[in-house]
Coordinates of C-alpha atoms in Angstrom, one line a residue:
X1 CA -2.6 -55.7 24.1
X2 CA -1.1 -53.1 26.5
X3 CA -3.6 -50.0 27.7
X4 CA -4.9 -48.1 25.0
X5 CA -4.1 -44.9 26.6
X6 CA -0.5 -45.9 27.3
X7 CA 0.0 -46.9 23.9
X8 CA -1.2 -43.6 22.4
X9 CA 0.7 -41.6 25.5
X10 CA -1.8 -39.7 26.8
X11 CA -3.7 -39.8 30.3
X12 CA -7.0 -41.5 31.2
X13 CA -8.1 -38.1 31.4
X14 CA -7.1 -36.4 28.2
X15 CA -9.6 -34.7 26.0
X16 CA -11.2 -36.5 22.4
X17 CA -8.9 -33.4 20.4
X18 CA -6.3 -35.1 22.7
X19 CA -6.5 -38.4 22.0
X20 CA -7.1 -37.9 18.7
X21 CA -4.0 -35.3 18.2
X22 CA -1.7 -38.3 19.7
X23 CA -2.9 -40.7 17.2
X24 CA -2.3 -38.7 14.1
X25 CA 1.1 -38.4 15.2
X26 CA 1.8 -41.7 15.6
X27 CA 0.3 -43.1 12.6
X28 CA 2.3 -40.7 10.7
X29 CA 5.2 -41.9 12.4
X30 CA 4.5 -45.5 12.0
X31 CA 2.6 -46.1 8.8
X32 CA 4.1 -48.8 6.6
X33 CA 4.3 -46.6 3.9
X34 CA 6.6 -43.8 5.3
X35 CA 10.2 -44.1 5.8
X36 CA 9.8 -45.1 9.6
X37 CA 7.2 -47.2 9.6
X38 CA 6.7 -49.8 11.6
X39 CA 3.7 -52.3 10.7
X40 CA 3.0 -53.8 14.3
X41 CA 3.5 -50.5 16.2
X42 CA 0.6 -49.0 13.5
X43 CA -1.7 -51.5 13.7
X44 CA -1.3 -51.2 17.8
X45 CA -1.9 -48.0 17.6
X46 CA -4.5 -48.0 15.2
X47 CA -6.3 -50.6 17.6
X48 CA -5.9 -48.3 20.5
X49 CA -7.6 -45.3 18.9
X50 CA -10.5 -47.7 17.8
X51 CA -11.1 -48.5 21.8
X52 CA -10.6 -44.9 23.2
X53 CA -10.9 -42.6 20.2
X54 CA -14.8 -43.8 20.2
X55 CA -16.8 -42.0 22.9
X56 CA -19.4 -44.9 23.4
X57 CA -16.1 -47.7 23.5
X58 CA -14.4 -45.6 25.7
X59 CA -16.9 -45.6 28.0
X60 CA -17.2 -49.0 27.8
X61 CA -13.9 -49.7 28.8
X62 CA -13.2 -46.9 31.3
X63 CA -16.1 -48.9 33.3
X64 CA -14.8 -52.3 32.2
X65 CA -17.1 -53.6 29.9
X66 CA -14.8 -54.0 27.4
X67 CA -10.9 -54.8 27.6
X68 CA -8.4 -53.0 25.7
X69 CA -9.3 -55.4 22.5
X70 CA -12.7 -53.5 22.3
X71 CA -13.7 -57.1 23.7
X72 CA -16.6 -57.7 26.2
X73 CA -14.9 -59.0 29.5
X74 CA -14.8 -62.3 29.7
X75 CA -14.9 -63.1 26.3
X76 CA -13.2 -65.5 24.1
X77 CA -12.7 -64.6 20.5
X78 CA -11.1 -67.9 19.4
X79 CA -14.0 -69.6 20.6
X80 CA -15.8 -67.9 16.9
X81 CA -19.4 -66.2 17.0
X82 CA -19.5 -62.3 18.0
X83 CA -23.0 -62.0 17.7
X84 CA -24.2 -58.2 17.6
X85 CA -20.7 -57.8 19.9
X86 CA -17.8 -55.7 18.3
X87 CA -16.1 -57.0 15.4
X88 CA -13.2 -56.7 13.5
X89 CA -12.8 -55.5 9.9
X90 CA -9.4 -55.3 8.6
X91 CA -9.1 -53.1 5.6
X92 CA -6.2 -53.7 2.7
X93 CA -5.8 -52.9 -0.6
X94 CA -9.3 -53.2 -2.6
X95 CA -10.8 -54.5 0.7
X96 CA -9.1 -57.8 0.8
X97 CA -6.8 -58.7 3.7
X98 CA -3.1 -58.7 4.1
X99 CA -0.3 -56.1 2.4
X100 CA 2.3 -53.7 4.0
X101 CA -0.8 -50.5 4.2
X102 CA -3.2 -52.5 5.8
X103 CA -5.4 -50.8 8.8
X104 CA -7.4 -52.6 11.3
X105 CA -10.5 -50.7 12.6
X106 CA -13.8 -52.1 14.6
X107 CA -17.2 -51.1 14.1
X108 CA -20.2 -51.4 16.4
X109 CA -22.8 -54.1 14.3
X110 CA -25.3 -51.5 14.1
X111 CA -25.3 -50.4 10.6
X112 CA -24.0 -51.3 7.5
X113 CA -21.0 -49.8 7.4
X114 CA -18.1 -48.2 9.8
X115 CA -19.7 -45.7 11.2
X116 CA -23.5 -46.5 10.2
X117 CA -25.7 -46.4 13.5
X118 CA -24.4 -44.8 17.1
X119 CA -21.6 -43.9 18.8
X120 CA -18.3 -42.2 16.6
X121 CA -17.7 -45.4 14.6
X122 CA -14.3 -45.0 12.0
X123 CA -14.5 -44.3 8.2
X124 CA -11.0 -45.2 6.9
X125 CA -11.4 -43.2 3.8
X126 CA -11.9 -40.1 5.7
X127 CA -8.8 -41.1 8.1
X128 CA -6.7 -41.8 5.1
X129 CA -7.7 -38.1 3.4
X130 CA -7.0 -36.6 7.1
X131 CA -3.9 -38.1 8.0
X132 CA -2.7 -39.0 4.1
X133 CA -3.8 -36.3 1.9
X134 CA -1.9 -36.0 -1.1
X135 CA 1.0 -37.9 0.2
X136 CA 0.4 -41.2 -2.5
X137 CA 1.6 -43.5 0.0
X138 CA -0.1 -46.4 0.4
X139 CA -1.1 -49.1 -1.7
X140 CA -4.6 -49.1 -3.4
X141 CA -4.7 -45.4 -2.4
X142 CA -5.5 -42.9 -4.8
X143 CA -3.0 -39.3 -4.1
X144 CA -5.0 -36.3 -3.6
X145 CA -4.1 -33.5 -6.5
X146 CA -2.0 -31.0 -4.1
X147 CA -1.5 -27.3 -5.2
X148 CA 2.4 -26.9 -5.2
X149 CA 3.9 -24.4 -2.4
X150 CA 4.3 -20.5 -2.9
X151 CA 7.8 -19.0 -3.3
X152 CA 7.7 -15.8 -1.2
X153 CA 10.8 -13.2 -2.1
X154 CA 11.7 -9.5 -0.6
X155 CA 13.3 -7.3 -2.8
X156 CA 13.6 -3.2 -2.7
X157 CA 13.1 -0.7 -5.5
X158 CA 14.5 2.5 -6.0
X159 CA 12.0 5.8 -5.2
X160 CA 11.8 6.2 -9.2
X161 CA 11.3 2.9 -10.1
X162 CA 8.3 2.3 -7.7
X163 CA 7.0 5.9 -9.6
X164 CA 7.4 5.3 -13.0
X165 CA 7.4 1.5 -13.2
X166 CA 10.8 -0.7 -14.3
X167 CA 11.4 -4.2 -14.4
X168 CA 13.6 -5.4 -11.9
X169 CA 15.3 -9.4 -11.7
X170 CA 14.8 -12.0 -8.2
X171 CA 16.1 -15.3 -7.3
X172 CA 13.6 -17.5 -6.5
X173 CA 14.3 -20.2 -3.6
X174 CA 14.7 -23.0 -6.2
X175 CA 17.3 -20.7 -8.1
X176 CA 15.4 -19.5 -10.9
X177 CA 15.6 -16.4 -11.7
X178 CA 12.9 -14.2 -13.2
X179 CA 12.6 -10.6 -14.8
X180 CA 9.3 -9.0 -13.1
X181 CA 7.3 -6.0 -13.7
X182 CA 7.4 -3.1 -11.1
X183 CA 4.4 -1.5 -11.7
X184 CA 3.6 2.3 -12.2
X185 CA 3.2 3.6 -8.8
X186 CA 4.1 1.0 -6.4
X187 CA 4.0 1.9 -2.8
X188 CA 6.1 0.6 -0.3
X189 CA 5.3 -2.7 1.6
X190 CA 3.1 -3.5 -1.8
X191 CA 2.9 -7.4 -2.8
X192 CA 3.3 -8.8 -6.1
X193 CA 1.7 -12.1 -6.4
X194 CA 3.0 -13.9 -10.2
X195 CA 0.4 -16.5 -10.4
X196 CA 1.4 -20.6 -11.0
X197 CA 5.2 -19.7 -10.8
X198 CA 5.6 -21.6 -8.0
X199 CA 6.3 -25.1 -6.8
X200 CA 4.9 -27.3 -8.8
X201 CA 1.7 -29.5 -7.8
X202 CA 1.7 -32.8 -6.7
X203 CA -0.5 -35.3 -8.4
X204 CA -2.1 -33.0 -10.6
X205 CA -2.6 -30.4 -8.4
X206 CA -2.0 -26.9 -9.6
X207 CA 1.2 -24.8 -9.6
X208 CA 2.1 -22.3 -6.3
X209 CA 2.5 -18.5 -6.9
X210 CA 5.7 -16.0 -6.4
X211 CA 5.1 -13.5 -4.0
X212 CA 7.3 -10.5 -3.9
X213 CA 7.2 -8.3 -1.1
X214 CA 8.4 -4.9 -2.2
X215 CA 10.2 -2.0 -0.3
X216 CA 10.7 1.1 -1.5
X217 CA 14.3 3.4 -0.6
X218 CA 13.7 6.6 0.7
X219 CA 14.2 9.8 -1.5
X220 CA 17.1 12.2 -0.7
X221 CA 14.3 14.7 -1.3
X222 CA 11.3 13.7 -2.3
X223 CA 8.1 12.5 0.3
X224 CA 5.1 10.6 -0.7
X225 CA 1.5 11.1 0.1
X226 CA -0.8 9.3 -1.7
X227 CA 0.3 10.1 -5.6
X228 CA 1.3 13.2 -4.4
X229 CA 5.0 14.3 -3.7
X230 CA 6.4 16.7 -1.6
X231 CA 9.5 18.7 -1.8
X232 CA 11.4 21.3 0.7
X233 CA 12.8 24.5 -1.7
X234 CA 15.3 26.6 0.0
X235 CA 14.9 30.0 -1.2
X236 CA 16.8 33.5 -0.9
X237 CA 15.5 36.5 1.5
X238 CA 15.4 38.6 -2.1
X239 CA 13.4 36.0 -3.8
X240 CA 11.4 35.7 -1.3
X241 CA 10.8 39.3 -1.2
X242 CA 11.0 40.3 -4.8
X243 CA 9.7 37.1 -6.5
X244 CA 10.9 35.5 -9.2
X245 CA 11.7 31.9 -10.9
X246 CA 13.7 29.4 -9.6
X247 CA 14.5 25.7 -10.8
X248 CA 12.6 22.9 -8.6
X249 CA 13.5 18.8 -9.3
X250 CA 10.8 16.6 -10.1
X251 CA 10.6 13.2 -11.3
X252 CA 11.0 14.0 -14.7
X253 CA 13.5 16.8 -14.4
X254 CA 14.1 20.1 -13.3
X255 CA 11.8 22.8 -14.2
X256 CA 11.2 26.2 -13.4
X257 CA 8.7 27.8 -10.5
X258 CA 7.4 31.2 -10.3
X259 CA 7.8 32.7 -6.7
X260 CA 5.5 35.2 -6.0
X261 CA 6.9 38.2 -4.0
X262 CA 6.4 38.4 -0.8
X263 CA 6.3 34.9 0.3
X264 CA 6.9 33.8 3.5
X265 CA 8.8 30.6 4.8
X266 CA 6.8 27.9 4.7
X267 CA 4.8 29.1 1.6
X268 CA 3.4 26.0 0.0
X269 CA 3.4 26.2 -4.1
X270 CA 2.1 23.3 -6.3
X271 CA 3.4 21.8 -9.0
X272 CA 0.1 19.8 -11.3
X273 CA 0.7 16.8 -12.7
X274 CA 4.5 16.7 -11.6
X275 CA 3.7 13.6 -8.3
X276 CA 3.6 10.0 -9.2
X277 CA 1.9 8.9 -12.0
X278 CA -1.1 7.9 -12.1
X279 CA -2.4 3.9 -13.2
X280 CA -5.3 2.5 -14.4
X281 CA -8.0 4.4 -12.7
X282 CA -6.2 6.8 -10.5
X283 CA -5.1 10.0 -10.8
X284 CA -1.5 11.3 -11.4
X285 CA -0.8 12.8 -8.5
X286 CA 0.9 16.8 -7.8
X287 CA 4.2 18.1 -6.6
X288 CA 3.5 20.6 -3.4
X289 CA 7.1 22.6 -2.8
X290 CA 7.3 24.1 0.3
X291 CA 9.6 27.2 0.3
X292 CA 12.2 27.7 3.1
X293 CA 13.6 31.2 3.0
X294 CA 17.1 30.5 3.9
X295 CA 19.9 33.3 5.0
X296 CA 23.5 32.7 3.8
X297 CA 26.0 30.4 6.0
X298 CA 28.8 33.5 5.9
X299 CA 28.4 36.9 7.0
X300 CA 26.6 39.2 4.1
X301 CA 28.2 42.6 5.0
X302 CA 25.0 44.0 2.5
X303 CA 22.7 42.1 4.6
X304 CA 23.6 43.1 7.5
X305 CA 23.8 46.8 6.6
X306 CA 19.9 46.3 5.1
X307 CA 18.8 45.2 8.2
X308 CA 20.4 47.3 10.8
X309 CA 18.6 50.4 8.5
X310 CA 15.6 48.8 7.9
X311 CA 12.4 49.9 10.3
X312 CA 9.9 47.1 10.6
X313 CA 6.6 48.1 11.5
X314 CA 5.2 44.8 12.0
X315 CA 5.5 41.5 14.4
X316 CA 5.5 38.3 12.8
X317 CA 5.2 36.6 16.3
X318 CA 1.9 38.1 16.8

């Protein structure tokens, strides 16, 4: 048998995670029951491990006790009779020899079992759940139940849909198609997770989930805080001055807002119960409209006569 550590490609010097990274790649690769497998180059493999993937064996044959067999030096195996030394166990299906899964791992004879006693010794069930998992390759080989995968899906909602709540259809990556519930006041970047609508398990294992990664558009006019909403109202110099009512949008229409007189730009006016509403145990939230007292975009003759005869006594930009 060529050197253990040439066979698993790693250096005399790599690390146990090393060594033992190398081999799980390789008898992936090579197992009998995948597509490329390759019986000899699995078992050679396998036999490598069993030398340097134990830390007393290792030893052993870094100092040359032991060649790269996991045999004492100048030992004969064909003469029969290991006595105490390192023997082989080769496990197939239902523990008898022979088949295309079989594995061949060595045990110190210092316990009862592999593994039983010192050193790292091997327990092939262990291996086969590590490397094999839910796979249900293998003969003699029970396949682990394996929860199916998670579908994950973007899709964006409109400003009104993540308030008030709407149904809205995705394409799944396996082509379905389903009709799912926008919630009352989704916010933007919010998950929806639809529980066992996913892949479906292997060997019994449960179902995945759908998760839908929401965006919300922006509003033409609208901001969100919280439930709340926010609104910019452009307002004339006269109803800014004399008061008055003037139509406001808000989610559920336009109404009308009373602007006391005298208010200045900037004047913030709230609107109860028209922000998003509210769902389960949260509140619905308020509109706040911020006025913005806006001059015409074309000379106002009236205007400009008012102001050239009107005598402030005041400076705002104190």
């Amino acid at each position: 048998m060529r050197d253990p550590y040439e066979v698993l490609g790693v250096a005399k010097t790599a690390s146990e995670a090393e060594i033992k990274k190398a081999f799980r790649s390789l008898a992936k690769k090579y197992h009998p029951d995948t597509k490329s497998g390759d019986k000899k180059k699995f078992q050679e493999v396998s036999a490598a491990y069993d030398v340097v993937g134990d830390k007393d064996k290792r030893a052993k044959f870094d100092a040359g006790q032991i060649d790269a067999q996991g045999n004492p030096k100048g030992f004969d195996p064909r003469a029969g009779g290991f006595h105490g030394f390192e023997q082989g166990f080769p496990f197939g299906q239902g523990g008898q020899q022979g088949g295309p899964g079989d594995f061949h791992f060595t045990w110190t004879g210092r316990g009862d079992k592999p593994g039983a006693g010192g050193g790292e010794g091997f327990r092939p069930e262990d291996l086969f759940a590590d490397l094999f998992g839910g796979m249900g390759g293998g003969r003699g080989r029970r396949a682990q139940p394996q929860r199916g995968q998670d579908f994950e899906v973007e899709t964006t909602v409109s400003f009104e849909e993540a308030a008030n709540g709407g149904t809205r259809r995705v394409v799944l990556p396996n082509g379905e198609q389903l009709d799912v519930h926008i919630p009352t006041g989704l916010k933007d970047g919010q998950m929806i997770r639809l529980r066992g609508r996913g892949g479906a398990g292997r060997a019994g294992g449960p179902p995945g989930d759908v998760l839908i990664h929401v965006a919300v558009a922006p509003h033409p006019y609208f901001t969100r805080d919280g439930h709340d909403l926010k609104i910019d109202l452009p307002v004339t110099l006269k109803e800014a001055v004399l008061g008055g009512k003037v139509p406001v949008r808000t989610l559920t229409g336009t109404v009308s807002l009373s602007i006391p007189p005298g208010s200045n730009s900037g004047k913030v006016l709230r609107l109860k119960g028209k922000g998003i509403p509210g769902g389960g145990h949260e509140r619905t939230g308020d509109l706040y409209v911020r006025l913005i007292v806006t001059l015409p975009d074309h000379d106002d003759t009236d205007l400009k006569r008012f102001a050239e005869h009107w005598h402030a006594d005041y400076d705002p930009r104190k």
